[in-house]
Coordinates of C-alpha atoms and ligand atoms in Angstrom, one line a residue:
X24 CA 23.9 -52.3 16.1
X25 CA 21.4 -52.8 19.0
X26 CA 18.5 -54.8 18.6
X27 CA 15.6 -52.1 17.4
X28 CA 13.1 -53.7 20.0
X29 CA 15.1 -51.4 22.4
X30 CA 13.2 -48.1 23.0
X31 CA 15.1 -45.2 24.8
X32 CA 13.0 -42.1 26.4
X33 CA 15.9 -38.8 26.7
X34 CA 14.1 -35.7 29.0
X35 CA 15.1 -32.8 27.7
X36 CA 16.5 -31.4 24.6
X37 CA 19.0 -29.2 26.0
X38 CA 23.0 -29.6 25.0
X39 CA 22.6 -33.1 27.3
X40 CA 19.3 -34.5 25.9
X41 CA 20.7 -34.0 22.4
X42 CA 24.3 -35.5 22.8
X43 CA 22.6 -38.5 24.5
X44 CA 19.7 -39.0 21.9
X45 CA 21.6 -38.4 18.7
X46 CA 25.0 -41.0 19.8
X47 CA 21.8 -43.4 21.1
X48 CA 20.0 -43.3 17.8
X49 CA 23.1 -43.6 15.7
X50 CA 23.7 -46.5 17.7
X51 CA 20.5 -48.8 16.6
X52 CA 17.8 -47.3 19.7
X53 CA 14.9 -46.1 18.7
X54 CA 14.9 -42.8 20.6
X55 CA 12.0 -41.0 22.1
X56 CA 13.4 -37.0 22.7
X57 CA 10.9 -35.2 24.8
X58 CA 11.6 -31.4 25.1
X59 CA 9.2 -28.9 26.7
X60 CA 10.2 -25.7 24.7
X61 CA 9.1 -25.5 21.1
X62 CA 12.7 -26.1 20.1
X63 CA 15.9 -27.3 20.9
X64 CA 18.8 -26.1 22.2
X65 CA 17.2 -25.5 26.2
X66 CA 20.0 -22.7 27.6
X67 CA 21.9 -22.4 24.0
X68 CA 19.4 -21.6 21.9
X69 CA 17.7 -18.3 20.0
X70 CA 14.3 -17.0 19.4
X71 CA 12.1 -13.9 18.1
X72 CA 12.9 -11.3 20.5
X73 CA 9.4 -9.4 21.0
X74 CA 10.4 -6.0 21.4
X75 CA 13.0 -5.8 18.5
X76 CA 11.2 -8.5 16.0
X77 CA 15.2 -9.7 15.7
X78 CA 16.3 -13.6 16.2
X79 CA 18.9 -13.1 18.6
X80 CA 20.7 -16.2 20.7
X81 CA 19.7 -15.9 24.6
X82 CA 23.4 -15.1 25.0
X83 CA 26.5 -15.6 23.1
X84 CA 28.0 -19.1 23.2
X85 CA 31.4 -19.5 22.7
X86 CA 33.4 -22.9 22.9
X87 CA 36.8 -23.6 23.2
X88 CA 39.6 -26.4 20.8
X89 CA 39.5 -28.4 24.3
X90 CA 35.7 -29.2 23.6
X91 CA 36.4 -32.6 22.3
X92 CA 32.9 -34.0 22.6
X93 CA 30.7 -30.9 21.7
X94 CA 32.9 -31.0 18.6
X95 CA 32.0 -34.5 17.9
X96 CA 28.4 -33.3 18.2
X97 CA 29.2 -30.6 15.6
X98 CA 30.2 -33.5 13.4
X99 CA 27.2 -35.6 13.6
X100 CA 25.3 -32.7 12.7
X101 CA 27.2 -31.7 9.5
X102 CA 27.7 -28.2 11.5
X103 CA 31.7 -27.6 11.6
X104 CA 31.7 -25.2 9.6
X105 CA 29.1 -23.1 11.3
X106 CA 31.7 -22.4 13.6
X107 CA 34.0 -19.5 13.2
X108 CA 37.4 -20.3 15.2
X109 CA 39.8 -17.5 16.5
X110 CA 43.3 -17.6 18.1
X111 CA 43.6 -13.7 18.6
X112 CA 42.1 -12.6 21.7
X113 CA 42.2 -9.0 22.2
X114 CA 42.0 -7.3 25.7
X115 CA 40.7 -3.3 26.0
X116 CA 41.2 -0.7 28.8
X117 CA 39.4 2.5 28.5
X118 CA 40.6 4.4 26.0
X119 CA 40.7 1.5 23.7
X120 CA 44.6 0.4 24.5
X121 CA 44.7 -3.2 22.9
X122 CA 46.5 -6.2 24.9
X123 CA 46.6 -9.2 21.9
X124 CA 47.0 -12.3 23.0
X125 CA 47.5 -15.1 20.4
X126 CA 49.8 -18.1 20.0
X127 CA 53.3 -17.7 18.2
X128 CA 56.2 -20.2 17.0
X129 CA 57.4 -21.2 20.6
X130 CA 56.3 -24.6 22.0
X131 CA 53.6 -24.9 24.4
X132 CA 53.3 -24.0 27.3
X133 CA 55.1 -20.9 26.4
X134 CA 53.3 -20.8 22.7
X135 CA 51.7 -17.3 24.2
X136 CA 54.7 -15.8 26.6
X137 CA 56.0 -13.5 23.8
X138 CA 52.6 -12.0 23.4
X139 CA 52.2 -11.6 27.1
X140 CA 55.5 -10.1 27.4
X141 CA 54.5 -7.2 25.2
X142 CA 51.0 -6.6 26.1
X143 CA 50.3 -3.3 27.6
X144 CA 47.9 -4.2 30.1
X145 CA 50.3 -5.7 32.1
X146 CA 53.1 -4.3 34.1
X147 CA 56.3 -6.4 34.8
X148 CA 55.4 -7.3 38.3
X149 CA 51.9 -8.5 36.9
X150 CA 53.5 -10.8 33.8
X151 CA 55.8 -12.1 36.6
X152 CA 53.0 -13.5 38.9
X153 CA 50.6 -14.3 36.2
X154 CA 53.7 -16.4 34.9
X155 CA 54.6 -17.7 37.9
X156 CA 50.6 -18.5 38.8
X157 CA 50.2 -20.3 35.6
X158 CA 53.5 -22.7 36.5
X159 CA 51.0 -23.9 39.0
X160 CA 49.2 -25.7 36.6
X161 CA 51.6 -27.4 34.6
X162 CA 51.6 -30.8 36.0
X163 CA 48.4 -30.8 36.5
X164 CA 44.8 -29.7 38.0
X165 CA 44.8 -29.5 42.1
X166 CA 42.2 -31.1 43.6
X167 CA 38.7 -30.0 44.2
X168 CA 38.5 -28.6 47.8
X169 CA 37.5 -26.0 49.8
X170 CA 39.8 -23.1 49.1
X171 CA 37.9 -20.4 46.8
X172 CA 39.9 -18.8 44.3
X173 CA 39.9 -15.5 45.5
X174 CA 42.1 -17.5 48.2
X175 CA 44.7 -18.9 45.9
X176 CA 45.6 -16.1 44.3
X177 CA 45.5 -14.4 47.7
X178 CA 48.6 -17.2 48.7
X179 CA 50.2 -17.3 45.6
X180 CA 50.8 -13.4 45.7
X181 CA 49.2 -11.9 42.6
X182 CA 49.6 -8.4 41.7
X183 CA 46.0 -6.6 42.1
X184 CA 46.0 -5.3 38.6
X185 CA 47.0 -9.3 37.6
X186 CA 43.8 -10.3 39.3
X187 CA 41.7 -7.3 38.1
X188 CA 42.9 -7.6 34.4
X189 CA 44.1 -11.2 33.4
X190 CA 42.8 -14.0 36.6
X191 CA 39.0 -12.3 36.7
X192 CA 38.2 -11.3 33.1
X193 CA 39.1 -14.9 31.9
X194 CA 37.5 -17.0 34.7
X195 CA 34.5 -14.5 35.7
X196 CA 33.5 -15.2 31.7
X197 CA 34.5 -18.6 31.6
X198 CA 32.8 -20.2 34.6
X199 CA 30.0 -17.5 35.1
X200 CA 30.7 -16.6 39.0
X201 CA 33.2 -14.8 40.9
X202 CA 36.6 -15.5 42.2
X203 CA 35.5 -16.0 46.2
X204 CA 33.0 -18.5 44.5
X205 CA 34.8 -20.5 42.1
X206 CA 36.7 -24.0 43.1
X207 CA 40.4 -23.5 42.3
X208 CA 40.0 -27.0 40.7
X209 CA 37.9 -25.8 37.7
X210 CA 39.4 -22.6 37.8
X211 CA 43.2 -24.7 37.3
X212 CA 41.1 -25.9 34.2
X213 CA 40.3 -23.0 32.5
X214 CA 44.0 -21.3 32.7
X215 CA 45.7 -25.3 32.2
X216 CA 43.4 -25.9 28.8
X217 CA 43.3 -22.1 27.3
X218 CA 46.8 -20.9 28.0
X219 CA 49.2 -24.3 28.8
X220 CA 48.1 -27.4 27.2
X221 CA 48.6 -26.5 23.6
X222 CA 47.6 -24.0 21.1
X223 CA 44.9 -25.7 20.0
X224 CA 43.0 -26.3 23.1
X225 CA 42.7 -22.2 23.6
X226 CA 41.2 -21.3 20.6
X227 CA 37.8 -20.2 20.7
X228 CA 34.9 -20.9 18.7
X229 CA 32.3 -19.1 17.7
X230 CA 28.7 -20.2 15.9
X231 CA 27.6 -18.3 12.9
X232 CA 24.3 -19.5 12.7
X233 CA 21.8 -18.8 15.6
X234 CA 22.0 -21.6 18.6
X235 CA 18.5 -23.1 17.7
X236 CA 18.9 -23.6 13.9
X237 CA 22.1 -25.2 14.9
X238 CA 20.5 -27.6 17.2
X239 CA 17.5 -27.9 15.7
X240 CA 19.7 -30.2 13.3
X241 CA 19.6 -32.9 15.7
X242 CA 15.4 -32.9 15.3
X243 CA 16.7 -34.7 11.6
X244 CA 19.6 -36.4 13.0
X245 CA 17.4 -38.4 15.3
X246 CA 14.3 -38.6 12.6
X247 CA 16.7 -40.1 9.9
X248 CA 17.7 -42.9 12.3
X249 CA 14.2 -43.8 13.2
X250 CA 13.8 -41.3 16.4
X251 CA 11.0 -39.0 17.2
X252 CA 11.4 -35.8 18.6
X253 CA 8.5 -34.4 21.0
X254 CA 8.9 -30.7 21.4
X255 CA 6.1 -28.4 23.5
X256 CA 6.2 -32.4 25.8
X257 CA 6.6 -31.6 29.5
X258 CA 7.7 -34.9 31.5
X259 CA 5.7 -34.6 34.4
X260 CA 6.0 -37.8 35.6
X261 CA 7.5 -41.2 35.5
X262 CA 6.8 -44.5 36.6
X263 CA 7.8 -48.2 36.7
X264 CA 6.5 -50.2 33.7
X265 CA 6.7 -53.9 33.3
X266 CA 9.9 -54.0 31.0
X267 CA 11.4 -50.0 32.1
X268 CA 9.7 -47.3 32.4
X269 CA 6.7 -44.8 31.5
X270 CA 7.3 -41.2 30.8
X271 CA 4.0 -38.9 31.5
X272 CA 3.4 -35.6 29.4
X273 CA 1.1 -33.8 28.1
X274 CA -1.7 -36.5 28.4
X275 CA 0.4 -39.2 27.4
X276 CA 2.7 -42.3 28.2
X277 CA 6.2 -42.9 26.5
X278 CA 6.8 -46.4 27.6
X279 CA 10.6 -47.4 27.1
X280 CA 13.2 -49.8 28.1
X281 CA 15.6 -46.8 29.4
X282 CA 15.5 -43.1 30.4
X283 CA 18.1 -40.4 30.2
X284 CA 17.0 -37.7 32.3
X285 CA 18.8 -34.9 30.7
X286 CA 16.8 -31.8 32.7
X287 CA 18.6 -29.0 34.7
X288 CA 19.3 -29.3 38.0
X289 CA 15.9 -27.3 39.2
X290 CA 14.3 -29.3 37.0
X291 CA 15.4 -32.9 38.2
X292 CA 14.5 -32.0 41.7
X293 CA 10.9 -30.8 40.7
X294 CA 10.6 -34.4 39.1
X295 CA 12.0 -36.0 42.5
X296 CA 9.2 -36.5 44.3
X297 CA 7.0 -38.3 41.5
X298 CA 10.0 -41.1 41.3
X299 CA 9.9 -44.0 43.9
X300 CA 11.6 -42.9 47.2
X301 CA 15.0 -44.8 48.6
X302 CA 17.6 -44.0 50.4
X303 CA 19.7 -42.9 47.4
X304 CA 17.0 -40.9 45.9
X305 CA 17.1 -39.0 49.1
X306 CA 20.9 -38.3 49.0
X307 CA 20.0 -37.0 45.7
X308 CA 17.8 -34.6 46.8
X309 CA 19.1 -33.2 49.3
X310 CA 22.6 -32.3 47.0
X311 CA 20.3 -31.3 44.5
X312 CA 19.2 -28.9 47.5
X313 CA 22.8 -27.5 47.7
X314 CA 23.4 -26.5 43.7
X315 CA 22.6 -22.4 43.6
X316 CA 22.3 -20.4 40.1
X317 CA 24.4 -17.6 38.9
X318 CA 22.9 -14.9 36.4
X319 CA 24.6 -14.0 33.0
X320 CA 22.6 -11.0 31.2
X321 CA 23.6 -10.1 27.9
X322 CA 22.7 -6.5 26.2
X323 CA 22.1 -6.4 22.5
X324 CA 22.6 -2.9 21.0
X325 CA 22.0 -2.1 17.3
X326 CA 23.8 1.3 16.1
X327 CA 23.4 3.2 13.1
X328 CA 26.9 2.7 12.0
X329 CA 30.0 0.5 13.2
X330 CA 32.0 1.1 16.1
X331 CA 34.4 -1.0 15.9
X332 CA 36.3 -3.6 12.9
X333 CA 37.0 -6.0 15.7
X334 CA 34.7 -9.1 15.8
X335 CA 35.0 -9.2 19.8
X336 CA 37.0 -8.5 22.4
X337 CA 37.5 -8.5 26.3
X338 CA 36.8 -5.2 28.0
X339 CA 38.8 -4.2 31.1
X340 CA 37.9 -2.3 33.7
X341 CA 34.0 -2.0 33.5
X342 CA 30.7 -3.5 34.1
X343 CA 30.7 -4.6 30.5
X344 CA 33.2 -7.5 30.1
X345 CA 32.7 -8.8 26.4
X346 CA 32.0 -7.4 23.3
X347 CA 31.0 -9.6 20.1
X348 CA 30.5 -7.7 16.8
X349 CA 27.6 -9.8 15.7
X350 CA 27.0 -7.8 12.3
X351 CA 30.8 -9.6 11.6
X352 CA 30.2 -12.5 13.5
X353 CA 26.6 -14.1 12.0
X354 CA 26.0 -13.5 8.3
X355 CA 22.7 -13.2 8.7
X356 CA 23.2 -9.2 10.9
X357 CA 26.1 -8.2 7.7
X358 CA 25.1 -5.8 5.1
X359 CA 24.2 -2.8 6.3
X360 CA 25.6 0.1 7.7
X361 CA 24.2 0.1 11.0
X362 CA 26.1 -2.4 13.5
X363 CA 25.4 -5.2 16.0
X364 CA 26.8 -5.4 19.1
X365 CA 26.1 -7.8 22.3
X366 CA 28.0 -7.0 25.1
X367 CA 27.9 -10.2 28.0
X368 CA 28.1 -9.9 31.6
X369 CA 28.6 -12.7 33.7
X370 CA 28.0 -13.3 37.2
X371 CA 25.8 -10.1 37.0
X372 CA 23.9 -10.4 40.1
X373 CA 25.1 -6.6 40.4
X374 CA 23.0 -5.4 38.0
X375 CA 20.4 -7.9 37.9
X376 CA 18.2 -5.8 39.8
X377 CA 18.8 -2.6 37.3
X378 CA 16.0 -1.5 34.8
X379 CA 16.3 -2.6 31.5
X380 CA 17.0 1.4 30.7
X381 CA 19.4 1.6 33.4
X382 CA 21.4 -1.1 31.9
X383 CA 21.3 -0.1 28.4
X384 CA 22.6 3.5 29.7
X385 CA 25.3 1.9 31.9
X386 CA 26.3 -0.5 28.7
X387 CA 26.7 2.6 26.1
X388 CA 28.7 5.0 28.3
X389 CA 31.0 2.0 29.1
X390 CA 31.3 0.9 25.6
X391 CA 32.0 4.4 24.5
X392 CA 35.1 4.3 26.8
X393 CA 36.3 1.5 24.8
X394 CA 34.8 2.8 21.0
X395 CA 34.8 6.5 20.7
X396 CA 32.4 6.5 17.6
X397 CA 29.6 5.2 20.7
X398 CA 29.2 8.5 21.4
X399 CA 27.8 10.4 18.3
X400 CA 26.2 6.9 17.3
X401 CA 22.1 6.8 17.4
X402 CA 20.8 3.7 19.5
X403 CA 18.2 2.3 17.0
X404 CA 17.0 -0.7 19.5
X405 CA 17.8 -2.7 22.3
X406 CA 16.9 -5.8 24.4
X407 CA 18.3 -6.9 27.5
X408 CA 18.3 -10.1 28.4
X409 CA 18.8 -11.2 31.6
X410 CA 19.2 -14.8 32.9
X411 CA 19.2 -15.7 36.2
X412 CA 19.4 -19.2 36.4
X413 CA 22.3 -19.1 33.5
X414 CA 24.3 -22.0 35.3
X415 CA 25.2 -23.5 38.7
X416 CA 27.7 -21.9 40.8
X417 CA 30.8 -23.6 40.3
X418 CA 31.8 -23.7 44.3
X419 CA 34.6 -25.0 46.2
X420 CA 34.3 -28.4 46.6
X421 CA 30.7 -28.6 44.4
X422 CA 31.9 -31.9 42.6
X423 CA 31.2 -34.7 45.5
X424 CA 27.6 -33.6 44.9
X425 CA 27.6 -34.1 41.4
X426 CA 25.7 -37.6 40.8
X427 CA 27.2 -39.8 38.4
X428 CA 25.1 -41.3 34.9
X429 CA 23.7 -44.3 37.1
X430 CA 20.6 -43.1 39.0
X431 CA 19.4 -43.9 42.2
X432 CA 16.5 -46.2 39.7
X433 CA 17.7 -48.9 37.5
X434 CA 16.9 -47.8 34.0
X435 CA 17.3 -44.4 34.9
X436 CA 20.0 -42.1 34.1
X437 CA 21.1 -38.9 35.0
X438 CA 22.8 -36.0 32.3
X439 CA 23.0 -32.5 32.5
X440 CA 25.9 -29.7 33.1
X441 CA 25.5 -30.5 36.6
X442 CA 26.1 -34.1 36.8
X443 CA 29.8 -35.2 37.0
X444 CA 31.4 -34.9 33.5
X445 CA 34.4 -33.1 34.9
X446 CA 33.6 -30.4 33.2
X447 CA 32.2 -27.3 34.7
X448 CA 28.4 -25.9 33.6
X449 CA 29.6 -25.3 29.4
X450 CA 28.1 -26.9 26.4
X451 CA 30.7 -29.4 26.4
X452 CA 30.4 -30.5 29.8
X453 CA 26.3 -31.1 29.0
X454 CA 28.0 -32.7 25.8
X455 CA 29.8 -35.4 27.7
X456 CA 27.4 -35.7 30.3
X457 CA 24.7 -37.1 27.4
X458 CA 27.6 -39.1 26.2
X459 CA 28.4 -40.7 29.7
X460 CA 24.4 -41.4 30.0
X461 CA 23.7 -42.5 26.7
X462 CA 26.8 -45.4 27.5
X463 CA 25.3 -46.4 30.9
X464 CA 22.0 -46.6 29.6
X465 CA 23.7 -49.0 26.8
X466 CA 25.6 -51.1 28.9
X467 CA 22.8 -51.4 31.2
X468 CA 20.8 -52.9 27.9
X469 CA 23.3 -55.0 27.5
X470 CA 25.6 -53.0 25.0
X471 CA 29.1 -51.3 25.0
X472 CA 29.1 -48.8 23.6
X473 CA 32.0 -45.5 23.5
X474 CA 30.7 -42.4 22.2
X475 CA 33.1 -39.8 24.6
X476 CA 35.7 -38.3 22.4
X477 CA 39.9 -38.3 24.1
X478 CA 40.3 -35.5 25.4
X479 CA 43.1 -33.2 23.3
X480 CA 46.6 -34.2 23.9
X481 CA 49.4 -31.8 25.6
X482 CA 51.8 -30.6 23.0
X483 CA 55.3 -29.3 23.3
X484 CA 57.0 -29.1 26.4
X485 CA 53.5 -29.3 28.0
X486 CA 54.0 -33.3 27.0
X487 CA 57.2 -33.5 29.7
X488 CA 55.4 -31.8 32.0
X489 CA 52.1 -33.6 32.3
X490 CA 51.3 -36.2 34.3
Ligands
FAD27 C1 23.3 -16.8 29.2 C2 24.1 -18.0 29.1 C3 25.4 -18.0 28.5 C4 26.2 -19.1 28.4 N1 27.4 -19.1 27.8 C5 28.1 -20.2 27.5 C6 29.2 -20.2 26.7 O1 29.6 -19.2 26.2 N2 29.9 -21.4 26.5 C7 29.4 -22.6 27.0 O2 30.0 -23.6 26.8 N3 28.3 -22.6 27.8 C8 27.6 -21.4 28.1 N4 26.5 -21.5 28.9 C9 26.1 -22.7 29.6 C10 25.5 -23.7 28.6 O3 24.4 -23.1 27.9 C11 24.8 -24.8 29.5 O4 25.8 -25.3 30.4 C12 24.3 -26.0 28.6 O5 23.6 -25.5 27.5 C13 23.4 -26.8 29.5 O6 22.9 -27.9 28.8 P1 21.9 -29.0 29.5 O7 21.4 -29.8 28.4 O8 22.7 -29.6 30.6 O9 20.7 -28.2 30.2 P2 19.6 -27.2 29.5 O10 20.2 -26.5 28.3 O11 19.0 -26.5 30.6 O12 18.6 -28.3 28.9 C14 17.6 -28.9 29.6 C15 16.4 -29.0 28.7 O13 15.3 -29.7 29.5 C16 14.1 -29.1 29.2 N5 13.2 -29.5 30.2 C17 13.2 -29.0 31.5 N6 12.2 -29.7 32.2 C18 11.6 -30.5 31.4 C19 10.6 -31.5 31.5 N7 10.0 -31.7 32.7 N8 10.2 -32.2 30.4 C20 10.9 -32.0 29.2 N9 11.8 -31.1 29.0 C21 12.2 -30.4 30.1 C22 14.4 -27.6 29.1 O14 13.4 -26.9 28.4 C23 15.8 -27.6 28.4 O15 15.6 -27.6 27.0 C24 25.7 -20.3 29.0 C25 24.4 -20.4 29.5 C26 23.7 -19.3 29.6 C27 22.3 -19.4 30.1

């Protein structure tokens, strides 16, 4: 245990701020989590929406087996069993045709090839370059450069109705942007992890509590270890103190030995300037200057009666590109006859600038495509909820950008989705990033600590073929 004279400041109680605070106060620190929203949970969390009086989550959040780390979080906060995991994925093209994608007895990477091989969706030119795509990525992920996706797929001749219903669906939701945007790296990552590596590291999890009371956990987590938790505390400030350094918010100082600054990228560069200037704190800001946002907006739709007995599903061909069937999915929406659907778009700087009417319209004469009973259903409320600055665009070559824990001020260090955590902008790449900060910040007190998880290991053949 570390000596409890050792006081730790974390910024932000996002995904980041959380990981890095509750490892760092299991670990003997007292831990001082300041968070400016009235709760925790920063981009993952839920709230009273005003014009339906319902909690609903900002958006669905989904994680995959392959989140080693945000799974260890889970853990410490007795919350594995708030999450709902699924291997059945199932793909819709108007009209409601279903493409099933789940695991079977063969050994990975092939655990899924007899599901692809039947699904509808497909034709036999598009299974043969999605297959012959995905061998791409058996060894292991190409580097992070300046080819866009859009490009590779381009050179590695896929089928237009491959690209349109298997390579876009999977990474436009997974990463939040759009193939002539996304690094062929982290796009390697998502196909490698979700279809290759193992049946395990696909599956998807789903929470079936709302984001904030599962995050709000960490608010005892930290208390029980001898923590405090700050919430409606806006850093505004910091400076050097004799021993570390001095936090200022909301008229007061948090003096500590260490900070994590766990704060979204917009966020660390509007504290920039109230740090001491150097060289590196320049470099910093100016690749701060170079992350951009990409909007997610998520339409929440409750119907008299159900639609549909699928808990979610991927929908082809439309504006709309998920469906979760929250009345099945949270306990808290079951019980009634009427249904609750939210349907996510990603990268949806297309209809950003819609009305909120507009969109709900567009959103029910797609769905009804997919769900005939849509139709004759009555709309009882709504909400749309757009986000602009969801994440950071995941670019072509993005990552030499992305800072490290170790700050350009001793004491300091950096977390967040956009730091370098290898991950791109997910719950578990904020996860690991709070990890990696919470060990630097250690080691810099003189500790060694580990608190990132091993990844998952390759199975099957996938084990041979790995490097
Ligand atoms: C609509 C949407 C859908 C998403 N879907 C998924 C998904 O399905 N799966 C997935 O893995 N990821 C998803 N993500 C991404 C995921 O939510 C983020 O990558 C992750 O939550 C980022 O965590 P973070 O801690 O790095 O940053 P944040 O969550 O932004 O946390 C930063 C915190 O710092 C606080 N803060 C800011 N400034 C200050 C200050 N000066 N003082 C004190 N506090 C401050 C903020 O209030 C916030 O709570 C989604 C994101 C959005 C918005």
């Amino acid at each position: 245990m570390a000596p409890p004279t050792h006081t730790i400041t974390v910024a932000g109680g996002g995904l980041a701020g959380i990981a890095a605070a509750c490892a760092l106060a299991d670990s003997g620190y007292r831990v001082q989590l300041l968070e400016r929203r009235p709760y925790l949970g920063g981009r993952a969390s839920s709230y009273e929406h005003p014009g339906t009086g319902e909690v609903i989550d900002n958006c669905q959040h989904v994680l995959i087996g392959r989140c080693t780390s945000l799974i260890d979080l889970y853990r410490r906060l007795d919350s594995l069993d708030a999450i709902r995991w699924y291997d059945r994925f199932t793909f819709l093209t108007p009209g409601g045709r279903a493409t099933v994608l789940e695991p079977g007895s063969l050994p990975a990477p092939l655990h899924s090839s007899m599901a692809f091989l039947r699904a509808p969706a497909y034709s036999l030119a598009d299974k043969i370059a999605i297959a012959r795509g995905l061998s791409h990525f058996l060894s292991d992920l190409p580097r992070d450069t300046s080819e866009d996706f859009a490009h590779w797929l381009h050179r590695h001749h896929q089928t237009q109705r491959a690209i349109d219903r298997f390579w876009r669906p999977v990474l436009v939701s997974a990463l939040n942007e759009d193939l002539e945007r996304i690094s062929v790296h982290y796009a390697a990552k998502v196909f490698r992890e979700s279809f290759l590596l193992s049946p395990e590291s696909g599956r998807m999890g789903i929470p079936s509590i709302p984001l904030s009371e599962l995050y709000n956990r960490a608010i005892g987590y930290i208390e029980a270890r001898g923590g405090q938790v700050y919430l409606r505390t806006s850093v505004e400030s910091l400076s050097p103190a004799e021993n570390g350094w001095q936090a200022h918010a909301a008229g007061q100082a948090f003096a500590s030995d260490a900070v994590v600054l766990a704060l979204p990228f917009e966020g660390m560069a509007g504290l920039l300037p109230t740090l001491p200037h150097n060289a590196h704190s320049e470099e910093l800001g100016t690749h701060l200057a170079q992350f951009e946002h990409s909007p997610i907006t998520g339409i929440h739709l409750w119907l008299d009666r159900e639609v549909t007995d699928l808990d979610h599903a991927v929908l082809l061909d439309t504006t709309i590109q998920w469906m979760f069937n929250k009345s099945r999915l949270q306990p808290a929406h079951r019980g009634t006859e009427a249904s609750y659907l939210e349907l996510v778009v990603s990268a949806s700087r297309s209809i950003v600038p819609l009305s909120r009417q507009q969109i709900i319209d567009l959103a029910l004469r797609e769905l009804a495509l997919f769900f005939p009973a849509v139709a004759s259903a009555k709309l009882l409320k709504a909400a749309v909820v757009k986000e602009v600055r969801a994440t950071y665009s995941i670019r072509p070559g993005l990552d030499r950008l992305r800072p490290h824990a170790a700050s350009p001020w001793p004491g300091i260090f950096l977390a967040g989705d956009w730091t370098a955590s290898g991950w791109p902008a997910t719950m578990e790449g904020a996860t690991r990033s709070g990890y990696l900060a919470a060990e630097a910040a250690a080691r810099a007190l003189g500790h060694a600590r580990t608190f990132l998880v091993p990844e998952l290991p390759p199975t099957g053949l996938m084990r041979v073929f790995s490097r």
